[in-house]
Short mmCIF file of C-alpha atoms in Angstrom, two decimals:
data_model
loop_
_atom_site.label_atom_id
_atom_site.label_comp_id
_atom_site.label_asym_id
_atom_site.label_seq_id
_atom_site.Cartn_x
_atom_site.Cartn_y
_atom_site.Cartn_z
CA MET A 1 106.94 113.29 106.18
CA ILE A 2 108.65 112.06 109.35
CA LEU A 3 105.92 112.78 111.87
CA ILE A 4 103.11 110.79 110.27
CA PRO A 5 105.00 107.45 110.21
CA VAL A 6 106.12 108.07 113.81
CA PHE A 7 102.55 108.71 114.94
CA LEU A 8 101.40 105.56 113.16
CA MET A 9 104.21 103.53 114.73
CA ILE A 10 103.12 104.50 118.24
CA GLY A 11 99.63 103.27 117.48
CA LEU A 12 97.62 106.37 116.54
CA PRO A 13 94.81 105.81 114.01
CA PRO A 14 95.58 107.32 110.56
CA HIS A 15 93.23 110.30 110.93
CA PHE A 16 94.64 111.11 114.37
CA ALA A 17 98.17 110.85 112.93
CA LEU A 18 97.31 113.36 110.22
CA GLY A 19 95.67 115.68 112.73
CA GLN A 20 98.65 115.58 115.09
CA GLU A 21 101.02 116.36 112.24
CA LYS A 22 99.04 119.52 111.51
CA LEU A 23 99.10 120.56 115.16
CA VAL A 24 102.88 120.20 115.43
CA SER A 25 103.65 121.67 112.00
CA THR A 26 101.42 124.71 112.46
CA VAL A 27 103.17 125.85 115.63
CA GLY A 28 106.66 124.93 114.45
CA THR A 29 106.37 126.99 111.27
CA LEU A 30 105.85 130.19 113.28
CA SER A 31 109.50 130.44 114.34
CA ALA A 32 110.71 130.00 110.77
CA ILE A 33 108.32 132.70 109.52
CA ARG A 34 109.61 135.08 112.19
CA ASN A 35 113.20 134.65 110.99
CA PHE A 36 112.29 135.00 107.32
CA ILE A 37 110.36 138.22 108.04
CA LYS A 38 113.47 139.67 109.65
CA SER A 39 115.52 138.75 106.58
CA SER A 40 113.06 140.48 104.19
CA ALA A 41 112.94 137.34 102.05
CA ILE A 42 109.15 137.00 101.90
CA VAL A 43 107.44 138.23 98.71
CA TRP A 44 104.47 140.02 100.26
CA ALA A 45 102.77 140.91 96.96
CA ILE A 46 101.23 137.46 96.60
CA VAL A 47 100.83 136.61 100.29
CA PRO A 48 97.23 137.80 101.03
CA THR A 49 95.72 135.98 98.05
CA GLY A 50 97.85 132.91 98.68
CA ILE A 51 96.85 132.70 102.34
CA PHE A 52 93.15 132.68 101.52
CA PHE A 53 93.39 129.91 98.92
CA ALA A 54 95.83 127.84 101.00
CA LEU A 55 93.40 127.95 103.92
CA LEU A 56 90.46 127.06 101.69
CA GLY A 57 92.24 124.27 99.85
CA ALA A 58 93.58 122.66 103.02
CA PHE A 59 90.22 122.77 104.78
CA ILE A 60 88.54 121.06 101.83
CA GLY A 61 91.38 118.54 101.56
CA ALA A 62 91.19 117.64 105.24
CA LYS A 63 87.43 117.21 105.00
CA ALA A 64 87.97 114.91 102.02
CA ILE A 65 90.53 112.69 103.77
CA LEU A 66 88.11 112.14 106.61
CA TRP A 67 85.91 110.32 104.09
CA LEU A 68 88.24 108.98 101.38
CA PRO A 69 91.12 106.45 101.24
CA THR A 70 94.60 107.81 100.53
CA ASP A 71 96.33 104.90 98.77
CA SER A 72 95.90 106.18 95.22
CA ILE A 73 97.48 109.57 95.87
CA HIS A 74 100.85 107.96 96.68
CA TYR A 75 101.38 107.12 93.01
CA VAL A 76 100.65 110.68 91.94
CA ILE A 77 103.19 112.04 94.42
CA LEU A 78 105.77 109.50 93.31
CA VAL A 79 105.57 110.90 89.76
CA MET A 80 105.20 114.60 90.56
CA LEU A 81 107.98 115.08 93.10
CA PRO A 82 111.01 114.01 91.01
CA ILE A 83 109.72 115.91 87.98
CA GLY A 84 109.23 119.08 89.97
CA LEU A 85 112.59 118.71 91.69
CA PHE A 86 114.45 118.24 88.40
CA ALA A 87 112.70 121.22 86.81
CA THR A 88 113.53 123.44 89.78
CA LEU A 89 117.19 122.49 90.08
CA LYS A 90 117.78 122.70 86.32
CA GLY A 91 115.62 125.77 85.75
CA LYS A 92 116.52 129.40 85.27
CA LYS A 93 119.09 130.82 87.64
CA GLN A 94 118.20 134.49 87.25
CA ASP A 95 118.25 136.58 90.37
CA THR A 96 114.83 138.00 91.20
CA ASN A 97 115.85 139.78 94.36
CA SER A 98 114.53 143.11 93.10
CA GLU A 99 111.35 143.76 95.07
CA GLU A 100 110.07 146.08 92.33
CA ALA A 101 110.47 143.37 89.69
CA ILE A 102 108.80 140.78 91.89
CA ASN A 103 105.88 143.07 92.65
CA GLU A 104 105.38 143.86 88.97
CA VAL A 105 105.33 140.19 88.01
CA ALA A 106 103.08 139.34 90.96
CA ILE A 107 100.54 142.04 90.08
CA LYS A 108 100.42 141.41 86.34
CA LYS A 109 101.00 137.68 86.03
CA SER A 110 101.37 135.84 89.30
CA LEU A 111 98.29 136.43 91.46
CA LEU A 112 96.15 133.94 89.56
CA VAL A 113 99.01 131.44 89.45
CA ALA A 114 99.65 131.85 93.17
CA SER A 115 95.94 131.35 93.87
CA LEU A 116 95.81 128.11 91.90
CA VAL A 117 99.05 126.84 93.43
CA CYS A 118 97.89 127.57 96.96
CA LEU A 119 94.48 126.03 96.36
CA LEU A 120 95.90 122.81 94.88
CA VAL A 121 98.88 122.40 97.20
CA GLY A 122 96.69 123.45 100.12
CA PHE A 123 94.21 120.73 99.21
CA TYR A 124 97.03 118.19 99.08
CA ASP A 125 98.39 119.41 102.41
CA GLY A 126 95.02 118.91 104.05
CA PHE A 127 94.40 115.61 102.27
CA PHE A 128 97.77 113.98 103.01
CA GLY A 129 100.51 116.51 103.75
CA PRO A 130 104.09 115.19 103.41
CA GLY A 131 106.03 117.20 100.83
CA ALA A 132 103.57 120.11 100.73
CA GLY A 133 106.31 122.57 101.66
CA SER A 134 108.47 121.24 98.81
CA PHE A 135 105.56 121.59 96.39
CA PHE A 136 105.06 125.22 97.44
CA ILE A 137 108.77 125.97 96.95
CA ILE A 138 108.96 124.20 93.59
CA ALA A 139 105.83 125.94 92.28
CA LEU A 140 106.99 129.39 93.38
CA CYS A 141 110.40 128.87 91.77
CA LEU A 142 108.99 127.64 88.48
CA LEU A 143 105.85 129.72 88.08
CA ASN A 144 106.78 132.95 89.88
CA ASN A 145 110.49 132.97 88.98
CA MET A 146 111.66 133.32 92.58
CA THR A 147 115.03 132.42 94.01
CA LEU A 148 115.07 129.41 96.31
CA LEU A 149 115.47 131.62 99.37
CA LYS A 150 112.49 133.83 98.52
CA ALA A 151 110.41 130.84 97.46
CA SER A 152 111.22 129.03 100.70
CA ALA A 153 110.39 132.09 102.80
CA THR A 154 107.09 132.78 101.03
CA ALA A 155 106.20 129.09 101.04
CA LYS A 156 106.41 129.09 104.84
CA ILE A 157 103.53 131.59 104.96
CA PHE A 158 101.41 129.46 102.64
CA ASN A 159 102.35 126.22 104.40
CA PHE A 160 101.43 127.79 107.74
CA SER A 161 98.06 128.82 106.31
CA SER A 162 97.33 125.38 104.88
CA ASN A 163 98.31 123.79 108.20
CA ILE A 164 95.79 126.00 109.98
CA GLY A 165 93.04 125.15 107.49
CA ALA A 166 93.65 121.42 107.91
CA PHE A 167 94.08 121.73 111.68
CA VAL A 168 90.66 123.37 112.03
CA ALA A 169 89.03 120.61 109.98
CA PHE A 170 90.64 117.83 112.05
CA LEU A 171 89.82 119.65 115.28
CA MET A 172 86.17 119.98 114.28
CA ALA A 173 86.14 116.24 113.54
CA GLY A 174 87.63 115.43 116.96
CA GLN A 175 90.80 113.93 115.47
CA MET A 176 93.28 115.48 117.93
CA ALA A 177 95.33 114.12 120.83
CA PHE A 178 96.82 117.20 122.47
CA THR A 179 98.63 115.25 125.19
CA ILE A 180 100.87 113.77 122.50
CA GLY A 181 101.10 116.74 120.15
CA CYS A 182 101.78 119.56 122.60
CA PRO A 183 105.21 118.34 123.84
CA MET A 184 106.31 117.83 120.24
CA MET A 185 105.46 121.44 119.39
CA ILE A 186 108.46 122.63 121.42
CA ALA A 187 110.85 120.49 119.40
CA SER A 188 109.20 121.65 116.18
CA LEU A 189 109.63 125.31 117.16
CA LEU A 190 113.33 124.77 117.82
CA GLY A 191 113.90 122.81 114.62
CA ASN A 192 112.17 125.38 112.42
CA HIS A 193 114.05 128.21 114.12
CA LEU A 194 117.48 126.64 113.54
CA GLY A 195 116.63 125.50 110.02
CA SER A 196 115.41 128.91 108.84
CA LEU A 197 118.44 130.67 110.34
CA HIS A 198 120.75 128.30 108.49
CA ALA A 199 118.84 128.86 105.23
CA ILE A 200 119.15 132.63 105.57
CA LYS A 201 122.84 132.47 106.50
CA SER A 202 123.62 130.27 103.48
CA ASP A 203 121.60 132.59 101.19
CA GLY A 204 119.36 129.72 100.19
CA LYS A 205 122.14 127.33 99.13
CA ILE A 206 121.27 124.81 101.82
CA ILE A 207 117.65 124.75 100.63
CA LYS A 208 118.56 122.94 97.40
CA LYS A 209 120.30 120.16 99.32
CA VAL A 210 117.48 119.85 101.83
CA LEU A 211 114.91 119.83 99.03
CA MET A 212 116.72 116.98 97.27
CA LEU A 213 117.03 115.01 100.51
CA THR A 214 113.37 115.60 101.39
CA VAL A 215 112.05 114.51 98.00
CA THR A 216 114.32 111.44 97.86
CA SER A 217 113.37 110.38 101.38
CA MET A 218 109.70 110.84 100.66
CA MET A 219 109.90 108.72 97.50
CA ILE A 220 111.50 105.92 99.53
CA TYR A 221 108.83 106.28 102.21
CA ILE A 222 106.03 106.13 99.66
#
């Protein structure tokens, strides 16, 4: 959400701006995933299926944006984000920290849902990108009944996968400027590392505030 406007402000063409955002985001997410793995917050039961569909959706989405205009999607995001945010913050507060309960739900009910979520959000991430992480978190909270901490942790895996799918598509299309993106990867690694540690330490409480700030800021940007 922040990187794309910055890249555009320094004069990068739109497709290059989107490609650079994927380069920086892909690497930065790794440090957050590492911390969440240590905290045992990731719901592994739905990860393999989710990774595949996030990769597929993002690759297709990135291919589409290389050919299509993006103006119309802004209005869709403007409607979807506040609705999803409200539903998440006002939704059920039950604790789903039991790994057995999560696995049972994932096996019986959630694999198909996770596949569809990852395919659709992955497509959006490849097509445009800003807010994809929030969409993953919101969908996992609502449809898989996860706590914000577990949803945020698992969403990092899916977001990383969708970033890779989109990155490959932009790389194949020659829409990369590594001399600009590589130095920014260091800052992204540090930011993701500190942010994930704070989320774990606060037991997910900070995630709600960040989610609200992210969605509000994105609506203003759009």
